[in-house]
Short mmCIF file of C-alpha atoms (C1' of nucleotides) in Angstrom, two decimals:
data_model
loop_
_atom_site.label_atom_id
_atom_site.label_comp_id
_atom_site.label_asym_id
_atom_site.label_seq_id
_atom_site.Cartn_x
_atom_site.Cartn_y
_atom_site.Cartn_z
CA MET A 38 197.45 95.85 110.89
CA LYS A 39 196.59 97.66 113.84
CA ILE A 40 194.12 100.01 113.87
CA THR A 41 195.80 103.46 114.08
CA SER A 42 192.99 106.26 114.70
CA SER A 43 192.50 107.30 117.79
CA SER A 44 188.90 105.47 118.23
CA ASP A 45 187.32 104.46 121.28
CA SER A 46 188.28 101.07 122.10
CA ARG A 47 184.61 100.42 123.68
CA LEU A 48 183.03 101.07 119.71
CA PRO A 49 182.23 98.06 117.86
CA LEU A 50 184.93 96.83 115.67
CA TYR A 51 183.11 97.20 112.82
CA GLN A 52 182.67 100.88 113.63
CA ARG A 53 186.07 101.16 114.14
CA LEU A 54 187.03 100.00 110.90
CA SER A 55 184.61 102.28 109.12
CA ASP A 56 186.38 105.54 111.33
CA GLU A 57 189.69 104.40 110.42
CA TRP A 58 188.74 104.15 106.57
CA LEU A 59 186.82 107.22 106.47
CA ALA A 60 190.32 108.78 108.01
CA LYS A 61 192.17 107.13 104.59
CA ILE A 62 189.23 108.82 102.30
CA ALA A 63 189.52 112.04 103.86
CA SER A 64 193.31 112.36 104.10
CA GLY A 65 193.12 111.27 100.45
CA GLU A 66 195.45 108.09 100.80
CA TRP A 67 192.13 106.73 99.34
CA GLN A 68 191.55 108.75 96.40
CA PRO A 69 187.52 109.33 94.69
CA GLY A 70 187.62 106.81 91.92
CA GLN A 71 189.93 104.48 93.19
CA ALA A 72 189.44 101.25 94.33
CA ILE A 73 189.97 100.49 97.89
CA PRO A 74 191.79 96.78 98.99
CA THR A 75 189.28 93.57 98.36
CA GLU A 76 187.23 92.76 100.94
CA ALA A 77 189.85 89.57 101.58
CA GLU A 78 192.87 91.90 101.64
CA LEU A 79 191.07 93.82 104.73
CA THR A 80 190.10 90.77 106.35
CA GLN A 81 193.38 89.50 106.52
CA GLN A 82 195.28 93.27 107.19
CA TYR A 83 193.02 94.07 110.07
CA GLY A 84 192.79 90.43 111.26
CA VAL A 85 188.82 90.21 111.42
CA ALA A 86 186.25 88.11 109.98
CA VAL A 87 184.77 89.06 106.68
CA GLY A 88 181.43 89.79 107.90
CA THR A 89 182.95 92.44 109.97
CA VAL A 90 185.01 94.21 106.93
CA ARG A 91 182.23 94.10 105.13
CA LYS A 92 179.78 95.45 108.08
CA ALA A 93 182.28 98.46 108.08
CA ILE A 94 182.18 98.92 104.41
CA ASP A 95 178.18 98.77 104.40
CA CYS A 96 178.72 101.52 106.87
CA LEU A 97 180.87 103.94 104.77
CA VAL A 98 178.40 102.69 101.46
CA ASN A 99 175.34 104.04 103.47
CA GLU A 100 176.85 107.31 103.88
CA GLY A 101 177.52 107.71 99.88
CA LEU A 102 181.34 107.58 100.68
CA LEU A 103 182.00 104.08 99.15
CA GLU A 104 180.76 102.61 96.01
CA ARG A 105 180.55 98.85 95.52
CA SER A 106 180.42 97.06 92.30
CA GLN A 107 180.08 93.14 92.12
CA GLY A 108 182.56 91.41 90.69
CA ARG A 109 185.00 94.70 90.15
CA GLY A 110 185.32 96.01 93.86
CA THR A 111 184.63 98.81 95.90
CA PHE A 112 185.22 102.34 94.85
CA VAL A 113 185.74 105.90 96.70
CA ARG A 114 182.75 107.59 95.75
CA ARG A 115 183.61 111.33 94.11
CA PRO A 116 180.99 113.02 95.40
CA GLN A 117 179.23 114.96 92.78
CA PHE A 118 176.93 117.16 94.20
CA ASP A 119 177.50 120.52 92.43
CA ALA A 120 174.91 118.80 90.59
CA SER A 121 172.30 118.93 93.74
CA PHE A 122 172.31 123.33 92.98
CA PHE A 123 170.29 121.60 89.94
CA ARG A 124 167.60 120.08 92.08
CA PHE A 125 166.12 124.49 91.47
CA PHE A 126 165.70 123.13 88.12
CA ARG A 127 164.77 119.47 88.03
CA GLN A 128 161.47 120.62 86.06
CA LEU A 129 162.74 122.69 82.98
CA PRO A 130 160.32 124.93 81.06
CA SER A 131 160.40 122.66 77.66
CA THR A 132 161.61 125.46 75.63
CA GLY A 133 163.67 123.69 72.49
CA GLU A 134 165.96 126.51 72.89
CA GLN A 135 167.70 125.28 76.58
CA GLY A 136 170.96 128.18 76.71
CA ILE A 137 173.86 127.36 77.51
CA PRO A 138 175.21 127.04 81.21
CA GLU A 139 177.64 129.41 81.96
CA SER A 140 180.05 130.86 85.34
CA HIS A 141 182.04 133.56 85.02
CA ILE A 142 184.56 134.52 88.03
CA LEU A 143 184.39 138.33 88.23
CA SER A 144 187.11 138.68 91.31
CA ASN A 145 189.26 136.18 93.47
CA ARG A 146 191.01 137.73 96.49
CA VAL A 147 192.24 137.17 99.83
CA GLU A 148 190.59 139.32 102.46
CA THR A 149 190.11 139.60 106.22
CA PRO A 150 186.19 137.72 106.85
CA SER A 151 183.44 139.37 107.91
CA ALA A 152 182.07 138.51 111.23
CA THR A 153 179.57 136.41 109.57
CA VAL A 154 181.65 134.56 107.45
CA ARG A 155 184.52 134.08 109.83
CA HIS A 156 181.18 132.32 112.15
CA ALA A 157 180.08 130.42 108.72
CA LEU A 158 183.80 128.83 108.32
CA GLU A 159 184.21 128.25 112.22
CA LEU A 160 187.58 130.32 111.85
CA GLU A 161 190.01 131.91 114.21
CA GLU A 162 190.41 135.33 114.64
CA HIS A 163 192.97 136.25 112.31
CA GLU A 164 192.71 134.13 109.76
CA GLU A 165 191.65 134.93 106.46
CA VAL A 166 189.94 134.19 103.59
CA VAL A 167 189.47 133.77 99.55
CA HIS A 168 186.61 135.43 98.18
CA LEU A 169 185.23 135.34 95.15
CA LYS A 170 182.72 136.53 93.10
CA ARG A 171 180.87 134.93 90.25
CA LEU A 172 178.04 135.24 87.55
CA ARG A 173 176.46 132.13 86.37
CA THR A 174 173.80 131.45 84.07
CA ILE A 175 171.78 127.94 84.33
CA ARG A 176 170.10 125.77 81.43
CA ASN A 177 166.99 127.97 81.59
CA GLY A 178 168.58 131.34 81.15
CA HIS A 179 168.18 132.01 84.82
CA ARG A 180 171.30 133.78 86.72
CA PHE A 181 172.47 133.52 90.33
CA TYR A 182 175.19 136.04 91.42
CA GLU A 183 177.30 133.63 93.72
CA GLU A 184 179.66 135.34 96.79
CA ILE A 185 182.11 132.41 97.78
CA TRP A 186 184.38 132.45 100.65
CA LEU A 187 186.97 129.34 101.40
CA PRO A 188 189.45 129.60 104.51
CA ALA A 189 192.80 131.34 102.56
CA LYS A 190 194.90 128.35 104.94
CA ALA A 191 194.38 125.76 102.28
CA PHE A 192 192.69 127.76 99.39
CA TYR A 193 194.96 130.32 98.73
CA ARG A 194 195.84 129.37 95.63
CA LEU A 195 192.97 129.98 94.04
CA ALA A 196 193.70 133.80 94.78
CA GLU A 197 196.72 133.53 92.70
CA LEU A 198 194.91 132.53 89.66
CA GLN A 199 193.67 134.56 86.70
CA PRO A 200 189.38 134.51 86.78
CA ASP A 201 189.49 133.12 83.44
CA GLU A 202 191.40 130.02 84.49
CA PHE A 203 188.90 128.71 86.86
CA ASP A 204 186.79 125.75 85.74
CA GLN A 205 182.42 125.93 85.26
CA LEU A 206 182.41 123.63 88.11
CA LEU A 207 184.26 124.54 91.35
CA TYR A 208 183.89 121.27 93.82
CA PRO A 209 186.20 119.28 91.10
CA PHE A 210 187.93 122.43 90.85
CA TYR A 211 188.67 122.56 94.23
CA GLU A 212 189.90 119.45 94.43
CA ALA A 213 192.20 119.41 91.50
CA GLN A 214 193.50 122.66 92.68
CA CYS A 215 194.03 122.44 96.55
CA GLY A 216 193.32 119.12 97.50
CA GLN A 217 189.97 119.57 99.25
CA ILE A 218 187.32 117.60 98.63
CA ILE A 219 183.79 118.98 99.48
CA ALA A 220 181.58 116.10 100.79
CA SER A 221 178.09 117.29 102.64
CA ALA A 222 176.57 120.72 102.59
CA GLN A 223 173.60 122.64 104.14
CA GLU A 224 171.36 125.56 102.33
CA THR A 225 169.52 128.01 103.92
CA LEU A 226 166.60 129.38 101.25
CA SER A 227 165.02 132.67 101.96
CA ILE A 228 163.33 136.09 100.58
CA SER A 229 164.95 138.74 99.90
CA THR A 230 165.41 141.46 97.54
CA ALA A 231 168.30 142.80 95.18
CA GLN A 232 171.03 146.04 96.24
CA GLU A 233 173.78 147.80 94.77
CA GLU A 234 175.87 145.28 92.97
CA VAL A 235 173.12 142.46 93.31
CA ALA A 236 171.04 144.80 91.50
CA GLU A 237 173.20 145.24 88.88
CA ARG A 238 175.24 142.32 88.04
CA LEU A 239 171.27 140.48 87.88
CA GLN A 240 169.98 143.34 86.27
CA LEU A 241 167.12 143.83 88.41
CA ALA A 242 165.53 147.00 89.97
CA GLU A 243 167.01 147.51 93.48
CA GLY A 244 164.19 146.19 95.74
CA THR A 245 163.21 143.50 93.50
CA PRO A 246 162.72 139.97 95.29
CA THR A 247 165.07 137.62 94.84
CA VAL A 248 166.09 134.31 96.12
CA LEU A 249 168.57 133.92 98.64
CA VAL A 250 170.72 130.80 98.83
CA GLU A 251 172.54 130.17 101.78
CA ARG A 252 175.48 127.24 101.72
CA VAL A 253 177.92 125.71 104.07
CA ALA A 254 179.96 122.89 102.88
CA ARG A 255 182.04 120.28 104.81
CA GLY A 256 184.99 118.29 103.96
CA TYR A 257 184.63 114.58 105.49
CA ASN A 258 185.81 115.83 108.38
CA ARG A 259 182.71 118.33 108.87
CA LYS A 260 184.72 121.05 108.93
CA PRO A 261 183.73 123.93 107.06
CA LEU A 262 185.53 124.73 103.81
CA GLU A 263 183.11 127.11 101.69
CA TYR A 264 180.72 129.55 102.12
CA ARG A 265 178.54 130.45 99.51
CA ILE A 266 175.70 133.31 99.59
CA ALA A 267 173.40 132.94 95.78
CA GLN A 268 171.04 135.48 94.81
CA GLY A 269 168.59 135.12 91.64
CA PRO A 270 165.66 136.28 90.34
CA THR A 271 162.79 134.57 91.80
CA GLN A 272 160.84 134.44 89.16
CA GLY A 273 160.70 130.76 87.49
CA PHE A 274 162.65 129.62 90.91
CA ARG A 275 161.91 126.05 91.84
CA TYR A 276 163.44 123.90 94.77
CA GLN A 277 162.72 120.45 94.74
CA ILE A 278 162.91 118.19 97.98
CA ASP A 279 162.69 114.38 98.32
CA ILE A 280 161.40 113.86 102.15
CA ASN A 281 161.51 110.41 103.86
CA MET B 240 155.68 80.39 106.77
CA LYS B 241 156.04 81.05 103.09
CA ILE B 242 156.01 84.35 101.83
CA THR B 243 153.13 85.14 100.49
CA SER B 244 153.75 88.74 99.00
CA SER B 245 154.62 88.26 95.04
CA SER B 246 158.08 88.96 94.83
CA ASP B 247 160.47 87.84 92.19
CA SER B 248 161.90 84.41 92.99
CA ARG B 249 165.08 85.99 91.66
CA LEU B 250 165.97 88.60 94.41
CA PRO B 251 167.64 88.06 97.38
CA LEU B 252 165.98 85.91 100.08
CA TYR B 253 166.99 89.08 102.66
CA GLN B 254 165.07 91.32 100.06
CA ARG B 255 162.33 89.24 99.28
CA LEU B 256 161.12 88.85 103.33
CA SER B 257 161.77 93.04 103.56
CA ASP B 258 159.39 93.76 101.02
CA GLU B 259 157.02 91.20 102.79
CA TRP B 260 157.68 92.83 105.95
CA LEU B 261 156.79 96.21 104.21
CA ALA B 262 153.62 95.06 102.98
CA LYS B 263 152.71 93.78 106.36
CA ILE B 264 153.64 97.28 107.96
CA ALA B 265 151.65 99.19 104.76
CA SER B 266 148.66 97.50 105.19
CA GLY B 267 148.95 97.86 109.34
CA GLU B 268 148.95 93.85 110.24
CA TRP B 269 152.26 95.45 111.57
CA GLN B 270 151.19 98.92 113.38
CA PRO B 271 152.92 101.61 114.24
CA GLY B 272 154.10 102.13 117.53
CA GLN B 273 154.57 98.25 118.19
CA ALA B 274 156.97 95.84 118.19
CA ILE B 275 157.50 93.31 115.39
CA PRO B 276 158.22 89.58 116.24
CA THR B 277 161.18 89.26 117.64
CA GLU B 278 164.50 87.97 115.51
CA ALA B 279 164.26 84.33 117.25
CA GLU B 280 160.63 83.69 115.66
CA LEU B 281 160.98 85.26 112.49
CA THR B 282 164.10 82.69 111.91
CA GLN B 283 161.80 80.52 112.76
CA GLN B 284 158.63 81.43 111.05
CA TYR B 285 160.39 81.55 107.91
CA GLY B 286 162.77 79.21 107.99
CA VAL B 287 165.95 81.38 107.34
CA ALA B 288 169.24 81.68 109.67
CA VAL B 289 169.63 84.74 111.75
CA GLY B 290 171.84 86.45 109.82
CA THR B 291 169.39 87.27 106.70
CA VAL B 292 166.24 88.19 109.10
CA ARG B 293 169.01 90.68 110.61
CA LYS B 294 169.27 92.24 107.10
CA ALA B 295 166.05 92.23 105.72
CA ILE B 296 165.39 94.33 109.45
CA ASP B 297 168.47 96.14 108.38
CA CYS B 298 167.10 97.16 104.92
CA LEU B 299 163.58 98.73 106.60
CA VAL B 300 165.55 100.57 109.18
CA ASN B 301 167.75 101.93 106.95
CA GLU B 302 164.48 103.42 104.89
CA GLY B 303 163.12 104.86 108.42
CA LEU B 304 160.13 102.06 108.61
CA LEU B 305 161.43 99.95 111.57
CA GLU B 306 163.62 101.23 114.92
CA ARG B 307 165.50 98.57 117.25
CA SER B 308 165.99 99.23 120.68
CA GLN B 309 168.50 96.91 122.35
CA GLY B 310 166.82 94.63 124.27
CA ARG B 311 163.47 95.29 123.82
CA GLY B 312 162.54 94.42 120.72
CA THR B 313 162.01 96.29 116.88
CA PHE B 314 159.42 98.59 116.78
CA VAL B 315 157.58 100.08 113.09
CA ARG B 316 157.98 103.87 113.31
CA ARG B 317 155.72 106.15 113.53
CA PRO B 318 156.77 108.68 110.58
CA GLN B 319 156.39 111.98 112.38
CA PHE B 320 157.20 114.51 109.89
CA ASP B 321 154.79 117.41 109.96
CA ALA B 322 157.52 118.44 112.06
CA SER B 323 159.40 118.36 109.11
CA PHE B 324 157.30 120.97 107.64
CA PHE B 325 158.93 123.02 110.13
CA ARG B 326 162.46 122.80 108.76
CA PHE B 327 161.17 126.28 107.66
CA PHE B 328 161.53 127.47 110.67
CA ARG B 329 164.82 125.73 112.45
CA GLN B 330 166.04 129.04 113.39
CA LEU B 331 163.52 131.15 115.13
CA PRO B 332 163.77 134.98 115.37
CA SER B 333 164.77 134.76 119.26
CA THR B 334 162.09 136.89 120.75
CA GLY B 335 160.87 136.08 124.45
CA GLU B 336 157.09 135.54 122.68
CA GLN B 337 157.13 132.96 120.69
CA GLY B 338 153.38 133.01 119.75
CA ILE B 339 151.16 129.98 119.84
CA PRO B 340 151.26 127.49 117.04
CA GLU B 341 147.24 127.27 115.51
CA SER B 342 145.50 125.78 112.50
CA HIS B 343 141.89 126.50 111.57
CA ILE B 344 140.20 124.58 109.09
CA LEU B 345 138.35 126.93 107.02
CA SER B 346 135.94 124.06 104.99
CA ASN B 347 135.68 120.48 103.97
CA ARG B 348 134.08 119.26 101.08
CA VAL B 349 134.18 116.78 98.65
CA GLU B 350 134.81 117.87 95.21
CA THR B 351 135.47 116.89 91.65
CA PRO B 352 139.38 117.86 91.57
CA SER B 353 140.96 119.86 88.57
CA ALA B 354 143.32 118.86 86.14
CA THR B 355 146.33 119.62 88.54
CA VAL B 356 145.09 118.21 91.15
CA ARG B 357 143.53 114.55 89.86
CA HIS B 358 147.42 114.72 88.51
CA ALA B 359 148.84 114.82 91.28
CA LEU B 360 146.98 112.37 93.31
CA GLU B 361 147.02 109.59 90.20
CA LEU B 362 143.25 109.57 90.09
CA GLU B 363 141.09 108.30 87.46
CA GLU B 364 138.81 110.06 86.00
CA HIS B 365 135.88 110.11 87.42
CA GLU B 366 137.44 110.00 91.10
CA GLU B 367 136.23 112.45 93.66
CA VAL B 368 138.76 114.37 96.26
CA VAL B 369 137.83 115.64 99.86
CA HIS B 370 139.27 119.88 99.53
CA LEU B 371 140.30 121.13 102.77
CA LYS B 372 141.30 125.15 103.36
CA ARG B 373 143.25 125.49 106.74
CA LEU B 374 144.86 128.74 108.25
CA ARG B 375 147.94 128.12 109.49
CA THR B 376 149.58 130.37 112.61
CA ILE B 377 153.85 129.07 113.23
CA ARG B 378 155.69 129.88 115.88
CA ASN B 379 156.90 132.62 115.01
CA GLY B 380 153.42 134.39 114.33
CA HIS B 381 154.19 133.13 110.42
CA ARG B 382 150.76 132.72 108.76
CA PHE B 383 150.23 130.17 106.32
CA TYR B 384 147.28 129.49 103.73
CA GLU B 385 146.91 126.40 102.62
CA GLU B 386 144.66 124.20 100.46
CA ILE B 387 144.68 120.58 100.52
CA TRP B 388 143.55 117.53 98.64
CA LEU B 389 142.54 114.38 99.30
CA PRO B 390 141.32 111.33 97.46
CA ALA B 391 137.85 110.61 98.80
CA LYS B 392 137.60 106.88 98.06
CA ALA B 393 139.82 106.76 101.29
CA PHE B 394 139.17 110.31 102.91
CA TYR B 395 135.57 110.79 102.78
CA ARG B 396 135.37 110.90 106.49
CA LEU B 397 137.11 113.84 106.92
CA ALA B 398 134.26 115.48 104.78
CA GLU B 399 131.78 114.50 107.03
CA LEU B 400 133.49 116.08 110.63
CA GLN B 401 132.98 119.85 111.44
CA PRO B 402 135.95 122.15 111.25
CA ASP B 403 136.72 122.39 114.38
CA GLU B 404 136.59 118.46 115.18
CA PHE B 405 140.11 118.35 113.41
CA ASP B 406 143.53 117.91 114.89
CA GLN B 407 146.36 120.77 114.99
CA LEU B 408 148.32 118.00 113.32
CA LEU B 409 146.88 116.23 110.53
CA TYR B 410 149.07 113.26 109.52
CA PRO B 411 148.12 111.25 112.49
CA PHE B 412 144.69 112.58 112.22
CA TYR B 413 144.21 111.05 109.24
CA GLU B 414 145.59 107.76 110.30
CA ALA B 415 143.57 108.24 113.43
CA GLN B 416 140.24 108.91 111.37
CA CYS B 417 140.96 107.37 107.76
CA GLY B 418 143.91 104.38 108.85
CA GLN B 419 146.30 106.42 106.23
CA ILE B 420 149.77 106.32 107.20
CA ILE B 421 151.72 109.23 105.71
CA ALA B 422 155.08 108.09 104.70
CA SER B 423 157.06 110.32 102.23
CA ALA B 424 156.86 113.27 100.83
CA GLN B 425 157.59 115.61 97.81
CA GLU B 426 157.87 119.06 98.11
CA THR B 427 158.56 121.93 95.76
CA LEU B 428 159.43 125.98 96.77
CA SER B 429 158.53 128.51 94.39
CA ILE B 430 157.86 132.29 94.53
CA SER B 431 154.52 133.27 93.94
CA THR B 432 152.21 136.54 94.39
CA ALA B 433 149.28 136.55 96.22
CA GLN B 434 145.56 137.10 94.85
CA GLU B 435 142.26 136.71 95.90
CA GLU B 436 141.56 134.61 99.04
CA VAL B 437 145.15 134.25 99.23
CA ALA B 438 145.94 137.79 99.87
CA GLU B 439 142.77 138.21 102.13
CA ARG B 440 143.32 135.29 104.22
CA LEU B 441 146.96 136.11 104.96
CA GLN B 442 146.23 139.95 105.12
CA LEU B 443 148.70 141.06 102.23
CA ALA B 444 147.98 143.48 99.33
CA GLU B 445 146.99 141.35 96.05
CA GLY B 446 150.54 140.66 94.43
CA THR B 447 152.30 141.02 97.39
CA PRO B 448 155.18 137.67 96.97
CA THR B 449 154.45 134.67 98.66
CA VAL B 450 156.30 131.74 98.87
CA LEU B 451 154.44 128.66 97.63
CA VAL B 452 155.38 124.99 99.05
CA GLU B 453 153.82 122.23 96.83
CA ARG B 454 153.82 118.97 98.21
CA VAL B 455 153.00 115.41 97.29
CA ALA B 456 152.56 112.94 100.42
CA ARG B 457 152.64 109.41 99.83
CA GLY B 458 151.78 106.17 101.47
CA TYR B 459 154.13 103.28 102.16
CA ASN B 460 153.36 101.51 98.98
CA ARG B 461 154.19 104.98 97.09
CA LYS B 462 150.91 105.92 96.27
CA PRO B 463 149.85 109.65 96.46
CA LEU B 464 148.33 110.10 99.68
CA GLU B 465 148.00 113.99 99.67
CA TYR B 466 148.52 116.71 97.77
CA ARG B 467 149.04 120.36 99.46
CA ILE B 468 149.66 124.18 98.56
CA ALA B 469 150.49 126.09 101.43
CA GLN B 470 151.09 129.93 100.88
CA GLY B 471 152.91 132.19 102.91
CA PRO B 472 154.50 135.69 103.35
CA THR B 473 158.01 136.32 102.27
CA GLN B 474 159.41 138.05 105.15
CA GLY B 475 161.23 136.24 107.86
CA PHE B 476 160.82 132.77 105.78
CA ARG B 477 163.64 130.60 105.98
CA TYR B 478 163.98 126.83 104.98
CA GLN B 479 166.62 124.68 105.66
CA ILE B 480 167.88 121.34 103.99
CA ASP B 481 170.99 119.17 104.41
CA ILE B 482 172.67 117.35 101.28
CA ASN B 483 174.99 114.78 101.38
"C1'" DG C 218 167.00 86.19 135.28
"C1'" DA C 219 164.96 85.57 130.88
"C1'" DG C 220 164.56 87.55 126.53
"C1'" DT C 221 165.93 90.95 123.29
"C1'" DG C 222 168.82 92.87 119.82
"C1'" DG C 223 173.96 93.96 118.72
"C1'" DT C 224 178.55 92.00 117.84
"C1'" DC C 225 181.57 88.64 115.71
"C1'" DT C 226 183.42 84.67 113.65
"C1'" DA C 227 184.06 80.89 110.13
"C1'" DG C 228 183.13 79.44 106.00
"C1'" DA C 229 180.53 77.88 101.51
"C1'" DC C 230 178.06 78.78 97.43
"C1'" DC C 231 176.70 82.57 93.51
"C1'" DA C 232 176.94 86.06 90.45
"C1'" DC C 233 179.52 88.96 88.37
"C1'" DT C 234 183.74 91.05 85.63
"C1'" DA C 235 187.70 91.43 82.84
"C1'" DG C 236 191.63 89.43 80.56
"C1'" DT D 272 189.74 81.33 84.71
"C1'" DA D 273 190.59 83.83 88.60
"C1'" DG D 274 189.13 87.59 91.26
"C1'" DT D 275 185.62 90.51 92.98
"C1'" DG D 276 181.69 91.56 95.59
"C1'" DG D 277 176.67 89.17 97.06
"C1'" DT D 278 174.02 85.75 99.22
"C1'" DC D 279 173.49 82.54 103.13
"C1'" DT D 280 174.07 79.95 106.98
"C1'" DA D 281 174.95 78.55 111.91
"C1'" DG D 282 176.71 79.68 115.79
"C1'" DA D 283 178.72 82.04 120.08
"C1'" DC D 284 179.26 86.04 123.33
"C1'" DC D 285 178.15 90.56 124.64
"C1'" DA D 286 175.20 94.19 126.31
"C1'" DC D 287 170.67 96.14 127.48
"C1'" DT D 288 165.82 95.79 129.53
"C1'" DC D 289 162.48 94.73 132.05
"C1'" DG D 290 159.89 92.25 135.39
#
DNA sequence: GAGTGGTCTAGACCACTAG
DNA sequence: TAGTGGTCTAGACCACTCG
């Protein structure tokens, strides 16, 4: 089999292979949770040595896209990092009662994006977005008010649903409903104050300081798929990061 | 040459090699900035194949401890992540005048640590710490008040200096003065309020909300070397993280 | 030109998983 | 027991750096 992706032939073989396979994952030809062909098969298909196949796989494993399991095979990893939002609360106050994590969609509409949103999602002038509003209650009772914008082109289905048809976790839901997979994200934390709708939804006095978490989430191809602003009370807020 | 480190012989060869070399880096036998022996030399010294040497080096490169440079050699990487503190301000307000980054040590004393500090630094009951207080002004005029604790055993020299003998960047200074190298860290962000000394130093009214950044920094061997609490005004504060 | 790391190959044997 | 990924070897050739 030839390498079909438009990769620069000056690049090393293993790099071209791993690009090729990245494309297969991005396109859904290799589905999350499923096994990819065995090393032997890939060796044959592409007419390269095992070592080269292994090195190409190594790259994708390092990037967190594949997962090896000795004796079973190599699998496309399902990025499960909605959980990463919860680095907020790694250390929970050890109250016995934990409260129930909840997520309520307040509204879901197609809109013309503001300049900020259009810029964050790298959209063209005329493109529209699906705009979600959502109220989340995290384990320890902390409440977050979120606004989420998604390119309507790929996510129009979400505007056709009833708010109560949404799942708690959005990223798997995106995948199920729209075939879009979130692979990475960038978050920016800052401090703001509660105004109008935010204040009301969070039951805070206007002007109360809040934590503001901005997130741009991207697909395998690094194109932005979601822009999100979450706002919540500062009290008890914790955000933990490992630096290496 | 035999592998001297006390590594489990059930582990793969390349793993034992990379552990061995990690120890050499940690002990300072291989110094930051310097080249390690060539692959050919290592191959000979340990009596293993090149591929195995390369895989062992790969591990350390992935962990950010070594750096390869084709045609020149492989080097021990100098962790330069005091800069990582500045993920705070990746996006600067584009005012022409940038202000000068400054760092003033306010005091440096040996003390008996509080329980919190002792716990964070994983110290024994009787061990003492060097306690630094420091005022930092970041590029865009933001001011941070920092308290820093270090195990006196390794850092006693810092208590013998005059405050104005300290460098702006502490981590290279630790290395130069005490031979201690910071390799990783964990930060926790939360929101607090300015009290007493903090309020005064930051010129804020008592009770004003502040950003509080707690950090535990560790050496190559993962032992905690520094515990730090930085506090600054919320206004204009930004902290950016990439998630994968 | 000598020496370094970078790529690639070919094949052996081991350890784990599952039917 | 068959098939998978994991480890390890041995050696060829390339690309880059530096004196």
